[in-house]
């Protein structure tokens, strides 16, 4: 029996990245940050100054992108056609462009195909917005992580500030709300909570508490003897 596929969905700033990373580390699973993949497409669109209305051009671009996640001693890095773009894809203007890029059906099709390829063997933690609903609807474990928009905006603000970016708290909260609306309101694969997902609201909870809850749940779903 193979190891499970773990799907983690939820809005931005709900703690998905940190928890997916920790969960994957603790289980020895591969961590696939699908948001980073859409960010890579947005970065390439931005660099090539492509018009998003040029769907054929954007589709061609997606077909020529090689996205790799590499494990280093400093954590996981994201590479686009061999270049480490881990920081470049986190710039606020790329975040906003990513919401628009991720709403293009052809982009989603290309990314979903890559994500299925990367995850099909199991032993993976995939984080995103549509993992449990579209990418792997049969995933053995599905979590939906949430937190209030204010709390999520505050967390994103701290993250950006620590990364040395000059940001404004209220503006960051407004951007989180704007992205929520775009992600939930889009026609193609909007952010939804799958019915069979375990809901965890992380407002007021610390990372260790949430992680312990997730690990307990996963333990019950793993093949007998695994991870013992
Ligand atoms: O998780 P994140 O903030 O890095 O995601 C960046 C953007 O990509 C965000 O606007 C939501 C979108 N996204 C998506 O539409 N589907 C996914 N599976 C992952 C992210």
PDB file of C-alpha atoms and ligand atoms in Angstrom:
ATOM      1  CA  UNK A   1       0.000   0.000   0.000  1.00  0.00           C
ATOM      2  CA  UNK A   2       1.390   3.408  -0.904  1.00  0.00           C
ATOM      3  CA  UNK A   3       1.726   6.393   1.379  1.00  0.00           C
ATOM      4  CA  UNK A   4      -1.191   8.875   1.310  1.00  0.00           C
ATOM      5  CA  UNK A   5      -1.644  12.027  -0.692  1.00  0.00           C
ATOM      6  CA  UNK A   6      -2.308  14.898   1.719  1.00  0.00           C
ATOM      7  CA  UNK A   7      -4.251  17.847   0.284  1.00  0.00           C
ATOM      8  CA  UNK A   8      -4.140  21.157   2.151  1.00  0.00           C
ATOM      9  CA  UNK A   9      -6.397  23.927   0.884  1.00  0.00           C
ATOM     10  CA  UNK A  10      -7.464  27.279   2.246  1.00  0.00           C
ATOM     11  CA  UNK A  11      -7.170  31.041   1.702  1.00  0.00           C
ATOM     12  CA  UNK A  12      -3.840  32.898   1.719  1.00  0.00           C
ATOM     13  CA  UNK A  13      -2.233  33.441   5.110  1.00  0.00           C
ATOM     14  CA  UNK A  14      -4.097  30.607   6.853  1.00  0.00           C
ATOM     15  CA  UNK A  15      -0.800  28.922   7.731  1.00  0.00           C
ATOM     16  CA  UNK A  16      -0.798  26.445   4.836  1.00  0.00           C
ATOM     17  CA  UNK A  17       2.848  26.999   3.849  1.00  0.00           C
ATOM     18  CA  UNK A  18       4.323  26.599   7.309  1.00  0.00           C
ATOM     19  CA  UNK A  19       2.111  23.665   8.230  1.00  0.00           C
ATOM     20  CA  UNK A  20       2.577  21.881   4.896  1.00  0.00           C
ATOM     21  CA  UNK A  21       6.328  22.233   5.219  1.00  0.00           C
ATOM     22  CA  UNK A  22       6.403  20.989   8.813  1.00  0.00           C
ATOM     23  CA  UNK A  23       3.998  18.152   8.097  1.00  0.00           C
ATOM     24  CA  UNK A  24       6.073  17.009   5.104  1.00  0.00           C
ATOM     25  CA  UNK A  25       9.285  17.222   7.152  1.00  0.00           C
ATOM     26  CA  UNK A  26       7.845  15.210  10.031  1.00  0.00           C
ATOM     27  CA  UNK A  27       6.460  12.533   7.728  1.00  0.00           C
ATOM     28  CA  UNK A  28       9.415  12.469   5.309  1.00  0.00           C
ATOM     29  CA  UNK A  29       7.013  13.365   2.478  1.00  0.00           C
ATOM     30  CA  UNK A  30       7.604  15.648  -0.520  1.00  0.00           C
ATOM     31  CA  UNK A  31       6.130  19.134  -0.179  1.00  0.00           C
ATOM     32  CA  UNK A  32       4.564  20.656  -3.292  1.00  0.00           C
ATOM     33  CA  UNK A  33       3.603  24.313  -2.996  1.00  0.00           C
ATOM     34  CA  UNK A  34       1.192  24.736  -5.911  1.00  0.00           C
ATOM     35  CA  UNK A  35       0.789  28.477  -5.204  1.00  0.00           C
ATOM     36  CA  UNK A  36       4.499  28.834  -5.972  1.00  0.00           C
ATOM     37  CA  UNK A  37       3.870  27.198  -9.347  1.00  0.00           C
ATOM     38  CA  UNK A  38       1.199  29.793 -10.263  1.00  0.00           C
ATOM     39  CA  UNK A  39       3.555  32.482  -8.974  1.00  0.00           C
ATOM     40  CA  UNK A  40       6.247  31.174 -11.364  1.00  0.00           C
ATOM     41  CA  UNK A  41       3.849  31.600 -14.279  1.00  0.00           C
ATOM     42  CA  UNK A  42       3.050  35.155 -13.122  1.00  0.00           C
ATOM     43  CA  UNK A  43       6.749  36.008 -12.792  1.00  0.00           C
ATOM     44  CA  UNK A  44       7.436  34.752 -16.316  1.00  0.00           C
ATOM     45  CA  UNK A  45       4.412  36.698 -17.655  1.00  0.00           C
ATOM     46  CA  UNK A  46       5.689  39.824 -15.915  1.00  0.00           C
ATOM     47  CA  UNK A  47       9.247  39.446 -17.177  1.00  0.00           C
ATOM     48  CA  UNK A  48       8.132  38.865 -20.746  1.00  0.00           C
ATOM     49  CA  UNK A  49       5.540  41.638 -20.514  1.00  0.00           C
ATOM     50  CA  UNK A  50       2.885  39.308 -21.893  1.00  0.00           C
ATOM     51  CA  UNK A  51      -0.688  40.494 -22.206  1.00  0.00           C
ATOM     52  CA  UNK A  52      -2.992  38.167 -20.211  1.00  0.00           C
ATOM     53  CA  UNK A  53      -5.565  38.419 -22.988  1.00  0.00           C
ATOM     54  CA  UNK A  54      -3.052  36.639 -25.228  1.00  0.00           C
ATOM     55  CA  UNK A  55      -4.138  33.183 -24.054  1.00  0.00           C
ATOM     56  CA  UNK A  56      -2.169  31.366 -26.780  1.00  0.00           C
ATOM     57  CA  UNK A  57       1.002  33.190 -25.713  1.00  0.00           C
ATOM     58  CA  UNK A  58       0.427  32.468 -22.018  1.00  0.00           C
ATOM     59  CA  UNK A  59      -0.305  28.786 -22.777  1.00  0.00           C
ATOM     60  CA  UNK A  60       2.898  28.525 -24.822  1.00  0.00           C
ATOM     61  CA  UNK A  61       4.775  30.082 -21.937  1.00  0.00           C
ATOM     62  CA  UNK A  62       3.354  27.477 -19.500  1.00  0.00           C
ATOM     63  CA  UNK A  63       4.467  24.666 -21.801  1.00  0.00           C
ATOM     64  CA  UNK A  64       8.030  25.977 -21.695  1.00  0.00           C
ATOM     65  CA  UNK A  65       8.358  26.391 -17.941  1.00  0.00           C
ATOM     66  CA  UNK A  66      10.301  23.901 -15.859  1.00  0.00           C
ATOM     67  CA  UNK A  67       9.467  24.280 -12.188  1.00  0.00           C
ATOM     68  CA  UNK A  68      11.486  22.380  -9.577  1.00  0.00           C
ATOM     69  CA  UNK A  69      11.370  22.296  -5.801  1.00  0.00           C
ATOM     70  CA  UNK A  70      14.797  21.649  -4.313  1.00  0.00           C
ATOM     71  CA  UNK A  71      15.577  20.779  -0.731  1.00  0.00           C
ATOM     72  CA  UNK A  72      18.540  22.728   0.648  1.00  0.00           C
ATOM     73  CA  UNK A  73      19.946  23.052   4.163  1.00  0.00           C
ATOM     74  CA  UNK A  74      18.149  26.414   4.354  1.00  0.00           C
ATOM     75  CA  UNK A  75      14.806  24.842   3.434  1.00  0.00           C
ATOM     76  CA  UNK A  76      12.995  24.325   0.168  1.00  0.00           C
ATOM     77  CA  UNK A  77      13.738  26.590  -2.803  1.00  0.00           C
ATOM     78  CA  UNK A  78      11.757  27.070  -6.018  1.00  0.00           C
ATOM     79  CA  UNK A  79      13.513  27.068  -9.372  1.00  0.00           C
ATOM     80  CA  UNK A  80      12.182  28.325 -12.662  1.00  0.00           C
ATOM     81  CA  UNK A  81      14.115  27.034 -15.663  1.00  0.00           C
ATOM     82  CA  UNK A  82      17.085  26.491 -13.373  1.00  0.00           C
ATOM     83  CA  UNK A  83      17.010  29.909 -11.651  1.00  0.00           C
ATOM     84  CA  UNK A  84      16.269  30.237  -7.921  1.00  0.00           C
ATOM     85  CA  UNK A  85      13.250  32.564  -7.894  1.00  0.00           C
ATOM     86  CA  UNK A  86      12.075  31.794  -4.326  1.00  0.00           C
ATOM     87  CA  UNK A  87      12.182  35.479  -3.298  1.00  0.00           C
ATOM     88  CA  UNK A  88      11.210  37.052  -6.619  1.00  0.00           C
ATOM     89  CA  UNK A  89       7.836  35.248  -6.663  1.00  0.00           C
ATOM     90  CA  UNK A  90       6.873  36.714  -3.237  1.00  0.00           C
ATOM     91  CA  UNK A  91       6.945  40.373  -4.327  1.00  0.00           C
ATOM     92  CA  UNK A  92       3.518  42.013  -3.727  1.00  0.00           C
ATOM     93  CA  UNK A  93       2.983  42.924  -7.396  1.00  0.00           C
ATOM     94  CA  UNK A  94       3.647  39.301  -8.385  1.00  0.00           C
ATOM     95  CA  UNK A  95       1.136  38.119  -5.736  1.00  0.00           C
ATOM     96  CA  UNK A  96      -1.564  40.293  -7.272  1.00  0.00           C
ATOM     97  CA  UNK A  97      -0.696  39.245 -10.812  1.00  0.00           C
ATOM     98  CA  UNK A  98      -0.756  35.583  -9.717  1.00  0.00           C
ATOM     99  CA  UNK A  99      -4.468  35.792  -8.794  1.00  0.00           C
ATOM    100  CA  UNK A 100      -5.221  36.948 -12.336  1.00  0.00           C
ATOM    101  CA  UNK A 101      -2.933  34.390 -13.970  1.00  0.00           C
ATOM    102  CA  UNK A 102      -4.432  31.574 -11.849  1.00  0.00           C
ATOM    103  CA  UNK A 103      -7.907  32.446 -13.154  1.00  0.00           C
ATOM    104  CA  UNK A 104      -6.958  31.479 -16.730  1.00  0.00           C
ATOM    105  CA  UNK A 105      -8.325  27.955 -17.456  1.00  0.00           C
ATOM    106  CA  UNK A 106      -5.417  27.033 -19.773  1.00  0.00           C
ATOM    107  CA  UNK A 107      -2.895  27.942 -17.067  1.00  0.00           C
ATOM    108  CA  UNK A 108      -4.766  25.845 -14.520  1.00  0.00           C
ATOM    109  CA  UNK A 109      -4.927  22.872 -16.875  1.00  0.00           C
ATOM    110  CA  UNK A 110      -1.174  22.990 -17.437  1.00  0.00           C
ATOM    111  CA  UNK A 111      -0.373  23.346 -13.716  1.00  0.00           C
ATOM    112  CA  UNK A 112      -2.880  20.698 -12.596  1.00  0.00           C
ATOM    113  CA  UNK A 113      -1.355  18.202 -15.058  1.00  0.00           C
ATOM    114  CA  UNK A 114       2.110  18.858 -13.590  1.00  0.00           C
ATOM    115  CA  UNK A 115       0.808  18.588 -10.030  1.00  0.00           C
ATOM    116  CA  UNK A 116      -0.863  15.224 -10.724  1.00  0.00           C
ATOM    117  CA  UNK A 117       2.351  13.961 -12.246  1.00  0.00           C
ATOM    118  CA  UNK A 118       4.372  15.104  -9.213  1.00  0.00           C
ATOM    119  CA  UNK A 119       1.953  13.685  -6.644  1.00  0.00           C
ATOM    120  CA  UNK A 120       0.539  10.490  -8.075  1.00  0.00           C
ATOM    121  CA  UNK A 121       2.922   8.138  -6.285  1.00  0.00           C
ATOM    122  CA  UNK A 122       1.771   9.331  -2.852  1.00  0.00           C
ATOM    123  CA  UNK A 123       3.904  10.340   0.108  1.00  0.00           C
ATOM    124  CA  UNK A 124       3.256  13.987  -0.745  1.00  0.00           C
ATOM    125  CA  UNK A 125       1.801  17.075   0.880  1.00  0.00           C
ATOM    126  CA  UNK A 126       0.254  19.388  -1.715  1.00  0.00           C
ATOM    127  CA  UNK A 127      -0.914  22.823  -0.664  1.00  0.00           C
ATOM    128  CA  UNK A 128      -3.113  25.119  -2.688  1.00  0.00           C
ATOM    129  CA  UNK A 129      -6.724  26.112  -3.312  1.00  0.00           C
ATOM    130  CA  UNK A 130      -8.118  23.250  -5.399  1.00  0.00           C
ATOM    131  CA  UNK A 131      -6.066  20.227  -4.347  1.00  0.00           C
ATOM    132  CA  UNK A 132      -8.831  18.296  -2.562  1.00  0.00           C
ATOM    133  CA  UNK A 133     -11.537  19.464  -4.962  1.00  0.00           C
ATOM    134  CA  UNK A 134      -9.868  19.242  -8.409  1.00  0.00           C
ATOM    135  CA  UNK A 135      -6.255  18.050  -8.456  1.00  0.00           C
ATOM    136  CA  UNK A 136      -6.661  14.997  -6.192  1.00  0.00           C
ATOM    137  CA  UNK A 137     -10.352  14.616  -5.297  1.00  0.00           C
ATOM    138  CA  UNK A 138      -9.537  11.084  -4.064  1.00  0.00           C
ATOM    139  CA  UNK A 139      -6.709  12.186  -1.738  1.00  0.00           C
ATOM    140  CA  UNK A 140      -6.704  10.039   1.392  1.00  0.00           C
ATOM    141  CA  UNK A 141      -6.283  13.079   3.653  1.00  0.00           C
ATOM    142  CA  UNK A 142      -7.802  16.521   3.080  1.00  0.00           C
ATOM    143  CA  UNK A 143      -7.402  19.531   5.336  1.00  0.00           C
ATOM    144  CA  UNK A 144      -9.003  22.935   4.915  1.00  0.00           C
ATOM    145  CA  UNK A 145      -7.097  25.555   6.880  1.00  0.00           C
ATOM    146  CA  UNK A 146      -8.654  28.898   7.644  1.00  0.00           C
ATOM    147  CA  UNK A 147      -8.278  31.991   9.849  1.00  0.00           C
ATOM    148  CA  UNK A 148      -9.902  35.438   9.934  1.00  0.00           C
ATOM    149  CA  UNK A 149      -8.884  37.851   7.108  1.00  0.00           C
ATOM    150  CA  UNK A 150      -7.414  40.294   9.650  1.00  0.00           C
ATOM    151  CA  UNK A 151      -5.290  37.618  11.263  1.00  0.00           C
ATOM    152  CA  UNK A 152      -4.127  36.368   7.860  1.00  0.00           C
ATOM    153  CA  UNK A 153      -3.258  39.888   6.699  1.00  0.00           C
ATOM    154  CA  UNK A 154      -1.294  40.492   9.884  1.00  0.00           C
ATOM    155  CA  UNK A 155       0.678  37.267   9.366  1.00  0.00           C
ATOM    156  CA  UNK A 156       1.473  38.146   5.742  1.00  0.00           C
ATOM    157  CA  UNK A 157       2.566  41.642   6.845  1.00  0.00           C
ATOM    158  CA  UNK A 158       5.006  40.143   9.394  1.00  0.00           C
ATOM    159  CA  UNK A 159       6.347  37.716   6.791  1.00  0.00           C
ATOM    160  CA  UNK A 160       7.017  40.492   4.261  1.00  0.00           C
ATOM    161  CA  UNK A 161       8.468  42.802   6.899  1.00  0.00           C
ATOM    162  CA  UNK A 162      10.872  40.099   8.086  1.00  0.00           C
ATOM    163  CA  UNK A 163      11.856  39.536   4.458  1.00  0.00           C
ATOM    164  CA  UNK A 164      12.958  43.186   4.396  1.00  0.00           C
ATOM    165  CA  UNK A 165      10.110  44.514   2.255  1.00  0.00           C
ATOM    166  CA  UNK A 166       8.578  47.858   3.078  1.00  0.00           C
ATOM    167  CA  UNK A 167       4.862  47.217   3.609  1.00  0.00           C
ATOM    168  CA  UNK A 168       1.799  48.764   5.210  1.00  0.00           C
ATOM    169  CA  UNK A 169      -0.404  46.641   7.530  1.00  0.00           C
ATOM    170  CA  UNK A 170      -3.803  47.923   6.417  1.00  0.00           C
ATOM    171  CA  UNK A 171      -2.795  47.688   2.781  1.00  0.00           C
ATOM    172  CA  UNK A 172      -1.604  44.098   3.278  1.00  0.00           C
ATOM    173  CA  UNK A 173      -4.949  43.175   4.888  1.00  0.00           C
ATOM    174  CA  UNK A 174      -6.789  44.830   1.999  1.00  0.00           C
ATOM    175  CA  UNK A 175      -4.662  42.844  -0.479  1.00  0.00           C
ATOM    176  CA  UNK A 176      -5.459  39.582   1.318  1.00  0.00           C
ATOM    177  CA  UNK A 177      -9.185  40.411   1.099  1.00  0.00           C
ATOM    178  CA  UNK A 178      -8.831  41.338  -2.547  1.00  0.00           C
ATOM    179  CA  UNK A 179      -7.109  38.045  -3.327  1.00  0.00           C
ATOM    180  CA  UNK A 180      -9.753  36.091  -1.341  1.00  0.00           C
ATOM    181  CA  UNK A 181     -12.457  37.632  -3.489  1.00  0.00           C
ATOM    182  CA  UNK A 182     -10.568  36.848  -6.700  1.00  0.00           C
ATOM    183  CA  UNK A 183      -9.793  33.256  -5.630  1.00  0.00           C
ATOM    184  CA  UNK A 184     -13.322  32.496  -4.414  1.00  0.00           C
ATOM    185  CA  UNK A 185     -15.151  34.309  -7.170  1.00  0.00           C
ATOM    186  CA  UNK A 186     -13.341  33.003 -10.238  1.00  0.00           C
ATOM    187  CA  UNK A 187     -15.235  30.810 -12.638  1.00  0.00           C
ATOM    188  CA  UNK A 188     -12.631  28.073 -13.051  1.00  0.00           C
ATOM    189  CA  UNK A 189     -11.775  26.008  -9.912  1.00  0.00           C
ATOM    190  CA  UNK A 190     -12.693  28.628  -7.294  1.00  0.00           C
ATOM    191  CA  UNK A 191     -11.453  28.158  -3.739  1.00  0.00           C
ATOM    192  CA  UNK A 192     -13.996  25.904  -2.000  1.00  0.00           C
ATOM    193  CA  UNK A 193     -13.931  23.777   1.104  1.00  0.00           C
ATOM    194  CA  UNK A 194     -14.304  20.135  -0.013  1.00  0.00           C
ATOM    195  CA  UNK A 195     -17.136  18.425   1.924  1.00  0.00           C
ATOM    196  CA  UNK A 196     -14.862  15.646   3.092  1.00  0.00           C
ATOM    197  CA  UNK A 197     -12.036  17.939   4.272  1.00  0.00           C
ATOM    198  CA  UNK A 198     -11.150  18.343   7.938  1.00  0.00           C
ATOM    199  CA  UNK A 199     -11.672  22.033   8.775  1.00  0.00           C
ATOM    200  CA  UNK A 200      -9.092  23.696  11.016  1.00  0.00           C
ATOM    201  CA  UNK A 201      -9.521  27.372  11.963  1.00  0.00           C
ATOM    202  CA  UNK A 202      -6.056  28.479  13.100  1.00  0.00           C
ATOM    203  CA  UNK A 203      -7.101  31.901  14.481  1.00  0.00           C
ATOM    204  CA  UNK A 204      -5.604  32.019  17.974  1.00  0.00           C
ATOM    205  CA  UNK A 205      -3.961  28.584  17.696  1.00  0.00           C
ATOM    206  CA  UNK A 206      -0.221  28.154  17.573  1.00  0.00           C
ATOM    207  CA  UNK A 207       1.528  26.150  14.874  1.00  0.00           C
ATOM    208  CA  UNK A 208       2.424  23.246  17.181  1.00  0.00           C
ATOM    209  CA  UNK A 209      -1.200  22.776  18.240  1.00  0.00           C
ATOM    210  CA  UNK A 210      -2.414  22.649  14.662  1.00  0.00           C
ATOM    211  CA  UNK A 211       0.458  20.392  13.576  1.00  0.00           C
ATOM    212  CA  UNK A 212      -0.263  17.906  16.386  1.00  0.00           C
ATOM    213  CA  UNK A 213      -3.892  17.733  15.316  1.00  0.00           C
ATOM    214  CA  UNK A 214      -2.917  17.109  11.711  1.00  0.00           C
ATOM    215  CA  UNK A 215      -0.327  14.452  12.593  1.00  0.00           C
ATOM    216  CA  UNK A 216      -2.880  12.539  14.687  1.00  0.00           C
ATOM    217  CA  UNK A 217      -5.306  12.536  11.832  1.00  0.00           C
ATOM    218  CA  UNK A 218      -2.690  11.442   9.266  1.00  0.00           C
ATOM    219  CA  UNK A 219      -1.441   8.620  11.516  1.00  0.00           C
ATOM    220  CA  UNK A 220      -4.841   6.963  11.286  1.00  0.00           C
ATOM    221  CA  UNK A 221      -4.734   7.090   7.482  1.00  0.00           C
ATOM    222  CA  UNK A 222      -1.244   5.718   6.863  1.00  0.00           C
ATOM    223  CA  UNK A 223      -0.539   2.125   5.854  1.00  0.00           C
ATOM    224  CA  UNK A 224      -0.076  -0.086   8.919  1.00  0.00           C
ATOM    225  CA  UNK A 225       3.489   0.000  10.184  1.00  0.00           C
ATOM    226  CA  UNK A 226       4.409   3.154   8.233  1.00  0.00           C
ATOM    227  CA  UNK A 227       6.190   5.875  10.176  1.00  0.00           C
ATOM    228  CA  UNK A 228       6.395   3.705  13.307  1.00  0.00           C
TER     229      UNK A 228
HETATM  230  O1  LIG B   1      -0.715  30.182  -1.799  1.00  0.00           O
HETATM  231  P1  LIG B   1      -0.205  31.427  -2.520  1.00  0.00           P
HETATM  232  O2  LIG B   1      -0.556  32.703  -1.819  1.00  0.00           O
HETATM  233  O3  LIG B   1       1.248  31.339  -2.831  1.00  0.00           O
HETATM  234  O4  LIG B   1      -0.984  31.428  -3.923  1.00  0.00           O
HETATM  235  C1  LIG B   1      -0.724  32.383  -4.906  1.00  0.00           C
HETATM  236  C2  LIG B   1      -1.949  32.590  -5.767  1.00  0.00           C
HETATM  237  O5  LIG B   1      -2.204  31.432  -6.564  1.00  0.00           O
HETATM  238  C3  LIG B   1      -3.241  32.907  -5.031  1.00  0.00           C
HETATM  239  O6  LIG B   1      -3.858  34.008  -5.653  1.00  0.00           O
HETATM  240  C4  LIG B   1      -4.103  31.697  -5.222  1.00  0.00           C
HETATM  241  C5  LIG B   1      -3.552  31.034  -6.438  1.00  0.00           C
HETATM  242  N1  LIG B   1      -3.585  29.572  -6.334  1.00  0.00           N
HETATM  243  C6  LIG B   1      -4.563  28.902  -7.018  1.00  0.00           C
HETATM  244  O7  LIG B   1      -5.405  29.527  -7.662  1.00  0.00           O
HETATM  245  N2  LIG B   1      -4.607  27.541  -6.980  1.00  0.00           N
HETATM  246  C7  LIG B   1      -3.711  26.857  -6.269  1.00  0.00           C
HETATM  247  N3  LIG B   1      -3.768  25.515  -6.243  1.00  0.00           N
HETATM  248  C8  LIG B   1      -2.702  27.533  -5.540  1.00  0.00           C
HETATM  249  C9  LIG B   1      -2.675  28.913  -5.588  1.00  0.00           C
END
